[in-house]
XYZ file of C-alpha atoms in Angstrom:
712
model
C 100.149 88.047 48.023
C 97.927 88.351 44.967
C 95.337 85.689 44.081
C 96.186 83.383 41.497
C 93.750 82.023 38.917
C 95.839 78.801 38.414
C 98.423 77.117 40.350
C 101.483 77.075 38.252
C 105.316 76.325 39.040
C 105.457 80.324 39.236
C 102.711 80.763 41.718
C 104.372 77.859 43.747
C 107.746 79.576 43.632
C 106.495 83.200 44.360
C 104.071 82.100 47.156
C 105.203 83.251 50.696
C 106.918 80.605 52.705
C 106.038 81.023 56.471
C 107.938 79.467 59.399
C 106.393 78.308 62.677
C 104.378 80.661 64.944
C 106.158 81.206 68.308
C 104.036 82.643 71.096
C 105.465 85.179 73.687
C 105.224 84.412 77.407
C 101.797 85.921 78.028
C 100.379 84.163 74.875
C 99.190 87.698 73.285
C 101.592 87.779 70.311
C 103.429 85.383 68.145
C 106.626 85.416 66.217
C 107.061 83.988 62.626
C 109.303 84.300 59.532
C 108.469 84.490 56.015
C 110.288 84.390 52.688
C 108.898 85.665 49.190
C 110.769 85.276 46.204
C 110.178 87.205 43.104
C 111.171 85.222 39.918
C 114.027 86.828 38.330
C 114.533 89.307 41.166
C 115.058 89.243 44.812
C 113.965 87.097 47.948
C 112.463 89.233 50.625
C 112.773 87.649 54.262
C 110.880 89.198 57.232
C 110.456 88.190 60.801
C 107.002 89.465 61.835
C 104.972 89.844 64.967
C 101.305 88.372 64.834
C 98.798 89.660 67.278
C 96.777 86.766 68.299
C 93.759 88.846 69.265
C 93.470 91.010 66.110
C 95.157 88.834 64.037
C 97.082 91.725 62.563
C 101.040 91.324 61.894
C 103.755 93.873 61.483
C 107.481 93.516 60.429
C 110.235 93.037 62.970
C 113.178 92.891 60.672
C 113.761 92.625 56.794
C 117.431 91.771 57.404
C 118.108 88.627 55.386
C 120.932 87.692 57.334
C 119.297 87.619 60.502
C 118.383 84.127 61.991
C 117.383 82.241 65.389
C 114.393 84.644 66.561
C 113.146 83.889 69.687
C 111.162 85.836 72.644
C 113.439 87.304 75.370
C 110.576 88.619 77.374
C 106.807 89.031 76.708
C 107.695 92.294 74.704
C 111.267 91.964 73.410
C 112.820 89.550 70.711
C 116.313 88.486 70.395
C 117.804 87.006 67.221
C 121.360 86.525 65.694
C 123.132 87.728 62.642
C 126.818 87.765 61.333
C 128.899 90.677 62.678
C 130.952 93.280 60.700
C 134.219 91.084 61.251
C 134.589 87.727 59.573
C 133.028 84.976 61.174
C 131.693 86.411 64.367
C 128.148 86.601 65.386
C 126.106 89.376 67.169
C 123.033 88.917 69.396
C 120.615 91.665 68.798
C 117.466 92.490 70.735
C 114.613 94.747 70.084
C 111.523 95.834 71.801
C 107.981 95.948 70.947
C 104.878 97.985 72.284
C 101.396 98.572 71.559
C 102.039 102.156 70.770
C 104.593 101.784 68.160
C 106.017 99.294 65.471
C 109.230 97.482 65.440
C 112.016 98.801 63.285
C 115.426 97.551 62.566
C 116.813 100.913 63.782
C 115.417 100.025 67.294
C 117.600 96.816 67.641
C 120.773 97.198 69.675
C 123.704 94.922 69.828
C 123.544 93.017 73.319
C 126.792 90.635 72.835
C 129.277 89.687 70.090
C 130.324 86.230 69.925
C 133.759 85.609 68.435
C 132.766 82.658 65.991
C 129.738 81.419 64.054
C 126.963 80.149 66.459
C 123.095 79.096 65.977
C 120.243 77.390 67.594
C 119.836 80.214 70.163
C 117.895 79.083 73.262
C 116.692 81.661 75.947
C 115.221 80.908 79.442
C 114.049 83.174 82.427
C 115.892 82.443 85.625
C 114.394 83.085 89.155
C 116.673 85.982 89.724
C 115.275 87.736 86.718
C 118.296 87.172 84.572
C 118.274 85.019 81.487
C 120.185 81.797 80.513
C 121.360 81.635 76.782
C 122.845 78.785 75.081
C 123.915 78.544 71.616
C 125.819 75.870 69.458
C 129.228 76.218 67.771
C 132.460 74.455 67.093
C 135.255 74.282 69.454
C 138.824 74.541 68.497
C 141.668 72.105 69.925
C 141.879 74.414 73.082
C 138.266 74.339 73.757
C 137.512 77.848 72.484
C 134.892 79.013 70.078
C 136.427 78.138 66.606
C 136.040 80.545 63.815
C 137.320 79.060 60.495
C 136.928 82.643 58.615
C 139.196 84.449 60.793
C 142.069 82.236 59.819
C 141.611 80.994 56.488
C 143.605 77.731 55.418
C 146.436 78.032 53.119
C 145.702 74.617 51.685
C 142.623 73.053 50.682
C 143.656 69.520 51.796
C 141.363 67.273 53.941
C 142.525 64.411 55.709
C 140.230 61.725 57.417
C 141.224 58.727 59.361
C 137.615 57.249 60.290
C 134.349 57.084 58.303
C 132.986 60.425 59.176
C 134.022 62.120 55.869
C 131.130 63.948 54.743
C 127.461 64.474 55.335
C 124.424 65.529 53.247
C 126.241 68.317 51.119
C 129.245 69.151 53.129
C 132.591 67.515 54.036
C 132.871 67.118 58.041
C 135.257 69.333 59.500
C 137.695 68.196 62.279
C 136.259 70.779 64.792
C 133.291 69.227 66.622
C 130.111 71.211 67.730
C 129.503 71.987 71.393
C 126.994 73.644 73.492
C 127.928 77.133 74.594
C 126.214 79.119 77.466
C 126.015 82.393 79.221
C 123.723 84.574 81.065
C 121.820 87.808 80.057
C 121.354 90.585 82.668
C 119.116 93.772 82.275
C 120.096 97.152 83.450
C 118.120 100.479 83.169
C 119.382 103.852 81.603
C 117.713 106.547 79.800
C 116.517 104.665 76.925
C 114.987 101.962 79.374
C 116.064 98.482 80.182
C 118.861 97.166 77.962
C 120.185 93.574 78.151
C 123.838 92.758 78.015
C 125.961 89.564 78.464
C 127.626 88.549 81.940
C 131.076 87.655 80.999
C 131.565 85.449 77.833
C 130.386 82.153 76.605
C 131.432 79.069 78.539
C 132.198 75.848 76.721
C 129.710 73.136 78.278
C 132.099 70.202 77.370
C 135.745 71.652 77.828
C 136.910 68.391 79.320
C 135.015 66.235 77.030
C 136.357 66.609 73.358
C 135.257 63.315 72.413
C 131.567 64.246 72.610
C 129.989 66.202 69.833
C 126.673 67.980 70.905
C 123.907 68.291 70.061
C 123.927 65.257 67.738
C 121.457 66.555 65.037
C 123.411 69.729 64.022
C 125.379 68.898 60.748
C 126.500 71.958 58.917
C 123.030 73.671 59.177
C 120.898 70.890 57.692
C 119.352 69.926 61.154
C 118.085 72.239 63.685
C 120.384 71.884 66.630
C 117.938 73.208 68.981
C 115.680 70.209 68.681
C 118.493 67.926 70.304
C 118.914 69.980 73.677
C 117.183 71.943 76.300
C 117.906 74.273 78.968
C 116.618 74.660 82.569
C 117.491 76.498 85.743
C 119.895 73.794 86.844
C 121.233 72.329 83.773
C 121.212 71.243 80.198
C 120.107 67.933 78.732
C 121.373 67.057 75.063
C 121.819 64.226 72.601
C 125.250 63.560 71.453
C 126.968 61.157 69.086
C 127.924 58.007 70.755
C 131.738 58.629 71.581
C 132.636 54.856 72.256
C 131.389 53.930 68.663
C 134.039 52.758 66.361
C 131.810 50.655 63.874
C 130.804 52.641 60.630
C 127.548 50.718 60.837
C 126.670 52.310 64.214
C 127.826 55.757 63.088
C 124.332 57.217 63.496
C 124.237 55.999 67.166
C 123.827 58.499 69.872
C 123.350 58.932 73.727
C 121.653 61.528 75.871
C 123.219 63.348 78.631
C 122.287 65.528 81.602
C 124.904 68.157 82.581
C 124.260 70.385 85.967
C 125.199 74.081 85.820
C 126.044 75.708 89.180
C 126.068 79.035 87.515
C 124.862 80.179 84.019
C 127.545 83.124 84.203
C 130.325 80.637 84.001
C 131.511 81.674 87.370
C 131.576 77.847 88.386
C 132.466 75.277 85.676
C 129.635 72.944 84.447
C 129.601 69.463 85.993
C 130.654 66.428 84.030
C 127.886 65.166 81.587
C 126.338 62.158 82.931
C 124.642 59.815 80.606
C 121.297 59.002 81.399
C 120.688 55.293 80.715
C 117.483 53.600 79.848
C 115.941 51.118 82.600
C 116.229 47.434 81.418
C 117.501 48.463 77.934
C 121.155 48.708 77.128
C 120.494 48.469 73.217
C 122.362 50.916 70.971
C 120.029 53.301 69.451
C 119.246 56.938 68.189
C 117.991 59.427 70.738
C 116.207 62.508 69.531
C 113.936 65.295 70.881
C 115.647 65.637 74.405
C 113.222 67.884 76.724
C 113.280 69.402 80.455
C 109.816 69.803 82.242
C 108.831 73.429 83.060
C 109.845 72.983 86.621
C 113.159 71.319 85.854
C 112.440 68.306 87.545
C 112.077 65.646 84.751
C 113.688 65.015 81.259
C 112.167 63.092 78.352
C 113.361 62.027 75.112
C 112.663 59.454 72.263
C 114.818 56.464 71.435
C 114.847 54.352 68.166
C 116.793 51.110 68.635
C 119.083 49.949 65.795
C 117.241 46.821 65.351
C 113.802 48.853 64.877
C 114.802 52.274 63.625
C 111.438 53.189 62.856
C 109.833 52.269 66.464
C 110.411 55.416 68.588
C 109.935 54.728 72.324
C 109.410 57.564 74.789
C 111.105 57.817 77.907
C 111.199 60.160 81.120
C 113.580 60.311 83.854
C 113.359 62.345 87.115
C 115.957 64.762 87.809
C 116.661 63.973 91.756
C 118.606 65.818 94.219
C 121.961 64.144 95.135
C 124.446 65.915 97.770
C 122.751 69.138 97.063
C 122.830 68.811 93.230
C 120.329 67.691 90.604
C 121.292 64.595 88.598
C 119.178 62.365 86.119
C 118.148 58.868 87.260
C 117.486 55.990 84.924
C 114.892 56.627 82.252
C 111.577 54.492 82.215
C 109.781 53.612 78.962
C 106.405 55.524 79.262
C 103.891 53.142 77.931
C 105.242 50.110 79.681
C 106.474 51.698 83.014
C 104.531 55.015 83.728
C 101.194 54.703 81.941
C 101.057 50.852 81.470
C 98.920 51.167 78.147
C 100.319 50.800 74.860
C 99.702 53.207 72.074
C 99.042 52.104 68.466
C 100.784 55.128 67.076
C 104.460 55.940 67.040
C 105.496 59.456 68.285
C 107.194 61.666 66.077
C 108.171 64.773 68.428
C 106.657 65.954 71.902
C 107.027 68.821 74.010
C 105.947 69.334 78.153
C 102.591 70.894 78.211
C 103.235 71.152 81.852
C 104.920 69.289 84.721
C 102.526 66.357 84.406
C 101.716 65.918 80.804
C 103.086 66.017 77.312
C 101.986 66.996 73.869
C 102.905 64.786 71.008
C 102.951 64.375 67.367
C 102.353 61.174 65.514
C 102.302 59.970 61.751
C 98.658 58.396 61.303
C 97.756 57.331 58.040
C 98.836 60.303 55.841
C 98.268 62.924 58.419
C 100.549 64.313 61.311
C 98.162 64.477 64.433
C 98.510 66.178 67.861
C 98.042 64.234 71.069
C 97.942 65.100 74.787
C 99.372 62.337 77.198
C 98.794 62.733 81.074
C 102.033 60.943 82.770
C 99.872 58.912 84.843
C 98.719 55.133 85.173
C 96.353 53.840 82.657
C 96.533 57.198 80.527
C 96.490 57.179 76.563
C 97.484 59.948 74.237
C 94.052 61.942 73.363
C 93.603 63.149 70.051
C 93.232 67.076 70.130
C 94.155 68.240 66.752
C 93.797 66.509 63.077
C 94.066 68.923 60.273
C 96.529 68.251 57.469
C 99.857 67.829 59.220
C 101.397 69.492 62.156
C 104.822 70.919 61.811
C 105.191 72.787 64.960
C 103.268 73.503 68.270
C 103.812 75.763 71.532
C 101.836 75.959 74.815
C 100.204 78.890 74.966
C 99.144 80.179 78.585
C 96.471 82.782 78.786
C 93.290 83.625 80.891
C 93.685 80.603 82.787
C 93.143 78.306 79.830
C 95.443 75.649 78.515
C 95.800 76.208 74.797
C 98.631 75.363 72.121
C 99.585 77.536 69.102
C 99.889 75.008 66.231
C 101.394 75.376 62.883
C 100.158 72.966 60.398
C 99.560 72.813 56.384
C 97.843 70.602 53.932
C 98.035 69.518 50.264
C 96.249 72.795 49.480
C 97.023 75.004 52.534
C 100.818 76.241 52.536
C 100.468 77.571 56.312
C 98.051 77.500 59.038
C 98.302 79.062 62.627
C 95.570 77.839 64.969
C 94.726 77.829 68.580
C 93.871 74.478 69.747
C 92.401 73.500 73.115
C 94.702 71.234 75.063
C 92.236 69.395 76.568
C 90.460 68.673 73.268
C 87.148 70.157 74.529
C 86.452 73.107 71.942
C 87.296 73.440 68.214
C 90.437 75.011 67.088
C 90.343 78.422 66.192
C 92.044 79.622 62.953
C 94.358 82.779 63.767
C 95.779 83.080 60.030
C 95.962 81.164 56.984
C 98.430 82.053 54.297
C 96.485 80.817 51.385
C 92.990 80.983 52.464
C 92.787 76.903 52.451
C 94.209 76.933 48.892
C 92.063 79.725 47.463
C 94.827 82.312 47.208
C 96.811 79.886 45.269
C 93.896 78.747 42.754
C 93.518 75.331 44.678
C 90.491 73.886 46.500
C 90.315 71.169 49.258
C 87.782 69.603 46.963
C 90.482 68.579 44.660
C 91.927 66.102 47.094
C 90.822 62.620 48.200
C 92.285 59.354 49.330
C 91.612 55.690 48.220
C 92.503 52.427 49.613
C 93.465 49.415 47.489
C 94.565 45.674 48.043
C 98.226 45.697 48.266
C 100.496 42.726 47.256
C 99.884 40.866 50.549
C 97.122 40.662 53.087
C 96.992 44.417 53.688
C 95.625 47.526 52.191
C 97.493 50.532 50.865
C 96.502 54.153 51.103
C 97.009 56.592 48.318
C 96.153 60.500 47.995
C 94.471 61.468 44.794
C 94.881 65.177 43.502
C 92.573 66.194 40.605
C 92.925 69.519 38.562
C 91.032 72.589 39.838
C 88.929 72.589 36.868
C 88.126 69.026 36.800
C 85.539 68.151 34.552
C 83.770 64.599 35.135
C 83.137 64.378 31.331
C 86.814 64.193 30.725
C 89.695 61.792 30.937
C 92.900 62.859 32.479
C 96.318 61.136 32.250
C 97.672 59.469 35.506
C 100.799 60.803 36.977
C 102.078 58.349 39.420
C 104.374 59.758 42.094
C 106.537 57.510 44.317
C 108.082 58.775 47.772
C 111.654 58.650 48.856
C 112.832 57.082 52.133
C 111.955 54.415 51.742
C 110.630 54.770 55.170
C 108.765 57.771 54.736
C 105.244 58.613 53.534
C 103.135 60.988 51.460
C 101.405 63.153 54.031
C 98.409 65.630 53.666
C 100.890 68.476 53.822
C 102.456 71.229 51.740
C 105.840 70.835 49.975
C 107.636 73.171 47.640
C 109.529 70.347 46.151
C 107.045 67.332 45.384
C 103.722 69.076 45.392
C 101.123 66.756 44.326
C 98.614 69.843 43.459
C 101.474 71.215 41.180
C 101.495 68.045 39.140
C 97.659 67.915 38.946
C 97.316 71.591 37.673
C 99.377 70.542 34.699
C 96.299 68.395 33.673
C 96.852 65.101 35.529
C 95.245 63.075 38.035
C 98.084 62.811 40.541
C 98.157 59.737 42.586
C 100.747 59.409 45.610
C 100.519 55.895 47.257
C 101.973 54.981 50.291
C 103.311 51.630 49.364
C 105.436 49.216 51.478
C 107.802 51.009 53.657
C 105.636 53.892 54.291
C 105.348 55.251 58.013
C 102.176 56.058 59.748
C 100.381 52.785 58.717
C 101.734 50.641 61.354
C 105.224 49.039 61.810
C 104.268 46.110 60.036
C 103.518 48.083 56.755
C 107.085 50.005 57.309
C 109.233 46.795 58.165
C 107.737 44.838 55.244
C 110.154 46.449 52.996
C 113.158 44.908 54.937
C 114.759 42.569 52.437
C 112.053 43.606 49.996
C 113.338 46.801 48.186
C 112.048 45.995 44.738
C 109.326 43.376 45.833
C 106.279 44.280 48.098
C 106.670 48.101 46.856
C 106.945 47.082 43.376
C 103.842 44.978 43.411
C 101.883 47.717 45.542
C 102.473 49.847 42.446
C 101.263 47.208 40.279
C 98.078 46.772 42.277
C 97.409 50.497 42.531
C 97.601 50.497 38.562
C 95.049 47.497 38.735
C 92.835 49.518 41.153
C 93.095 52.605 39.110
C 91.572 50.812 35.885
C 88.283 50.792 37.450
C 88.227 54.608 38.443
C 86.395 56.774 35.801
C 88.144 59.739 34.335
C 91.587 58.152 34.203
C 93.500 57.919 31.097
C 95.920 54.903 31.831
C 97.086 54.824 28.150
C 98.945 57.994 28.645
C 100.244 57.549 32.284
C 103.542 58.904 33.488
C 105.364 58.342 36.607
C 107.751 60.186 38.837
C 110.078 59.592 42.063
C 112.982 60.923 44.092
C 115.532 59.175 46.188
C 114.034 55.701 46.820
C 111.345 56.830 44.324
C 114.012 57.505 41.938
C 115.265 54.068 42.587
C 111.819 52.750 41.958
C 111.844 54.356 38.449
C 114.892 52.497 37.591
C 113.666 49.384 39.110
C 110.400 49.492 36.948
C 112.488 50.356 33.696
C 113.422 46.807 33.688
C 110.251 45.274 34.830
C 106.771 44.891 33.106
C 105.472 47.867 34.824
C 107.819 50.063 33.274
C 105.980 49.607 29.951
C 102.700 50.757 31.482
C 104.227 54.382 31.517
C 104.771 56.881 28.674
C 107.400 58.550 30.461
C 109.496 58.421 33.944
C 111.187 60.909 35.784
C 114.114 59.803 37.953
C 115.434 62.371 40.614
C 118.577 61.386 42.610
C 117.807 57.609 42.104
C 120.038 54.755 43.145
C 121.428 52.697 40.176
C 123.847 50.168 41.409
C 122.709 49.323 44.926
C 126.082 47.252 46.244
C 128.390 50.254 45.403
C 125.937 53.009 46.585
C 125.681 51.547 50.065
C 129.410 52.028 50.372
C 129.169 55.626 48.913
C 126.214 57.162 50.831
C 127.051 59.548 53.591
C 124.618 57.784 55.937
C 124.976 54.067 56.424
C 122.307 51.615 56.224
C 122.224 49.691 59.485
C 123.291 46.238 60.222
C 119.687 44.839 60.284
C 117.827 47.610 58.369
C 116.520 47.126 54.827
C 118.858 44.333 53.697
C 118.820 40.868 55.136
C 122.621 40.215 55.717
C 123.789 43.690 55.981
C 125.037 46.506 53.447
C 128.289 45.170 52.748
C 129.206 43.410 49.235
C 131.676 41.094 50.568
C 129.323 39.612 53.304
C 125.917 40.079 51.417
C 126.695 40.275 47.558
C 123.743 38.084 46.213
C 121.199 40.114 48.331
C 122.202 43.371 47.465
C 122.648 42.375 43.755
C 119.280 40.883 43.834
C 117.665 44.379 44.321
C 120.004 46.519 42.177
C 118.398 47.919 39.087
C 121.920 47.724 37.388
C 121.600 43.921 36.716
C 122.422 43.029 33.270
C 119.391 41.448 32.469
C 117.120 44.112 33.815
C 119.165 46.790 31.871
C 118.611 45.194 28.466
C 114.735 45.591 29.081
C 115.006 49.503 29.735
C 112.662 51.186 26.978
C 110.771 53.849 28.374
C 111.677 57.576 27.834
C 113.421 58.949 31.056
C 114.441 62.253 32.353
C 117.226 61.879 34.913
C 117.808 64.725 37.601
C 120.965 64.679 39.741
C 123.072 67.286 41.561
C 126.658 67.723 42.343
C 126.092 68.173 46.108
C 124.074 65.106 46.657
C 126.167 63.095 49.040
C 123.243 60.942 50.113
C 122.839 59.603 46.665
C 125.999 60.626 44.739
C 125.679 62.040 41.158
C 127.728 59.141 39.874
C 124.363 57.061 40.360
C 122.449 59.397 38.067
C 125.041 59.656 35.507
C 125.300 55.757 35.304
C 121.516 55.598 34.701
C 121.644 58.420 32.039
C 124.679 56.706 30.186
C 122.681 53.324 30.029
C 119.832 55.272 28.470
C 121.911 56.919 25.986
C 123.845 53.500 25.200
C 120.711 51.743 24.614
C 119.136 54.346 22.399
C 116.418 55.192 24.805
C 115.093 58.872 24.647
C 116.396 60.251 27.522
C 117.739 63.661 29.330
C 120.101 64.515 32.065
C 119.362 67.757 34.261
C 122.030 68.650 36.493
C 122.331 71.433 39.411
C 125.805 72.063 40.445
C 124.796 74.073 43.529
C 122.213 71.712 44.967
C 122.149 68.538 46.989
C 119.811 65.864 47.466
C 116.884 68.485 47.438
C 116.551 71.246 44.977
C 115.943 74.278 47.296
C 117.041 77.468 45.526
C 114.006 79.303 43.962
C 115.324 79.905 40.689
C 116.666 76.163 40.502
C 113.433 74.928 41.825
C 111.547 76.898 38.929
C 113.542 75.316 36.586
C 113.374 71.823 37.895
C 109.408 72.127 37.727
C 109.771 73.481 34.051
C 112.148 70.605 33.063
C 110.086 67.977 34.718
C 106.475 69.002 33.591
C 107.802 69.616 29.931
C 108.977 66.167 29.816
C 105.983 64.357 31.325
C 103.401 66.590 29.370
C 105.307 66.025 26.219
C 104.628 62.215 26.371
C 101.495 62.375 28.186
C 100.023 64.562 25.429
C 99.441 67.796 27.569
C 99.745 71.060 26.078
C 102.132 73.364 28.238
C 100.461 75.095 30.763
C 100.816 78.906 31.296
C 101.033 81.324 34.123
């Protein structure tokens, strides 16, 4: 990429976007994806191999249709791509050597699957073959479903339960399941070539009521995070098949299925639920994993009653009449280590058979920790640099290392080799932006503040200044409110709500982690329950009071913006005194009428979460109306010019919420604008649409803040 003098929306859109770095078996190479868009042109998508010693990389393929890349062996790569026939999927394999460079022509088709599949997982078996697992839909006969092969003559959809749509798609009647097979190699004149033993087998042919893995919803979530494979079986999370209550539609369970044979010669055993010892509560299970030796499973559980409190569980795989089965799972901090931890695990992987590597939200960072599964152990911090997004054990030269992918508010992608014992400093392997320098950014732009909140607690906020900040000048404040509300502003890169992009327009951008934010203790998160428009709103008032004491801030020309819950907050402050403190507002996908929104949303608010008394109008009308921006007395107070952005495919906060807010502004004579993307969902992701989003948002804010338009 070329060096940028100034970080503009155009630079943000055209900057290469890298995926996580995935090491091979001997720890010498890593696989990663990169996507580079040219404004007004095409998007170049590449898969590259990175040499972890020389730190150079070269292209595996620039096939934009390829997906699910993973290592097959230490020097060969497997990936999936759509086949020539409608709906089929091909498994391709390509080999690497030190003497040549990988080219697409070197790839060969190892298998053809008769329908769409994804979430490819591979694992070497003791006999030299390789276990393969993918995720795809099953038809009514238990076969791999291919909707493109038999197009429907009518577009009708019929539903008899609450599972109608999710994120940006309507839910199909064919459920997801896990498919498995075995790959074997054979030698010929061209060297070893891999092929499939037989065909894909359905892991759950006799359990059509179970949909697995639970996290895969039409491509929005990565299904590979919800299941894992080993020599003798598969562990996975699945939607709770016994649930009939819409309030509990997100509850899941974790299962283990024993596999006598990966080739499908013998059928898989019936799935067995793994119970949690002394905990029968409903919950959401995630991150199911199997230890390297195949003798232990682990997962995270969030109870319905405390959805932000993830608990870590482990269960042994014990031999029973010659077969490996899972016993009850033990809560790690209570029953294994015996010591509580102040942080909440976000994700984990097995480092070895006796320890885990975990990430956690920690005061605006996502940090990496090592936990030994033994009495009195506590997670030890091994990496804190921005926010960790991915990590893989890296075994080489007998040393325990990790290949870590992270980012920051100015660094778009960083690959580091980290000592799993925390005894040595991290080694930087590759920085996409040279710590922001290639993008016209610098770490010196970023700082953080703490101020007193609405109660007996402090609130943290990130502060980002322009790169050319002059201490003799004053800059308008741009307050950015995050969504969730159980989310946070991390020291992490984003192509959507990028604080540096706002700052480079000429603002001092402030991103506060108000009540409801995660990573600052459960009390700070759960304080928002029954208080959507109370503590968070008052925290923003307190933030503005604190900022009055800081130099260089022009509060007379302050503006504010927020998305999702942050959009709700823009509508909420419109009807309150705080709304008059800002010259302009931007509401992206905000909630206007809370009671009806809770019935329209694709994802339910749980029975005890967020609103005391539940989310139903007929049971809790007064509480829901209390926190709704659409109260008549509040609407009459709206005055601040507002830009409203809402997209047609947003099923999380349906577009009618944005239209109602815009029509209210128009009816009240408030200067306002409505921006719509017919092909976007809750997020604006397409590059050219994202560019227009930034141009519209910045033009609106700059106009009222008195900032001249920035140029490329």
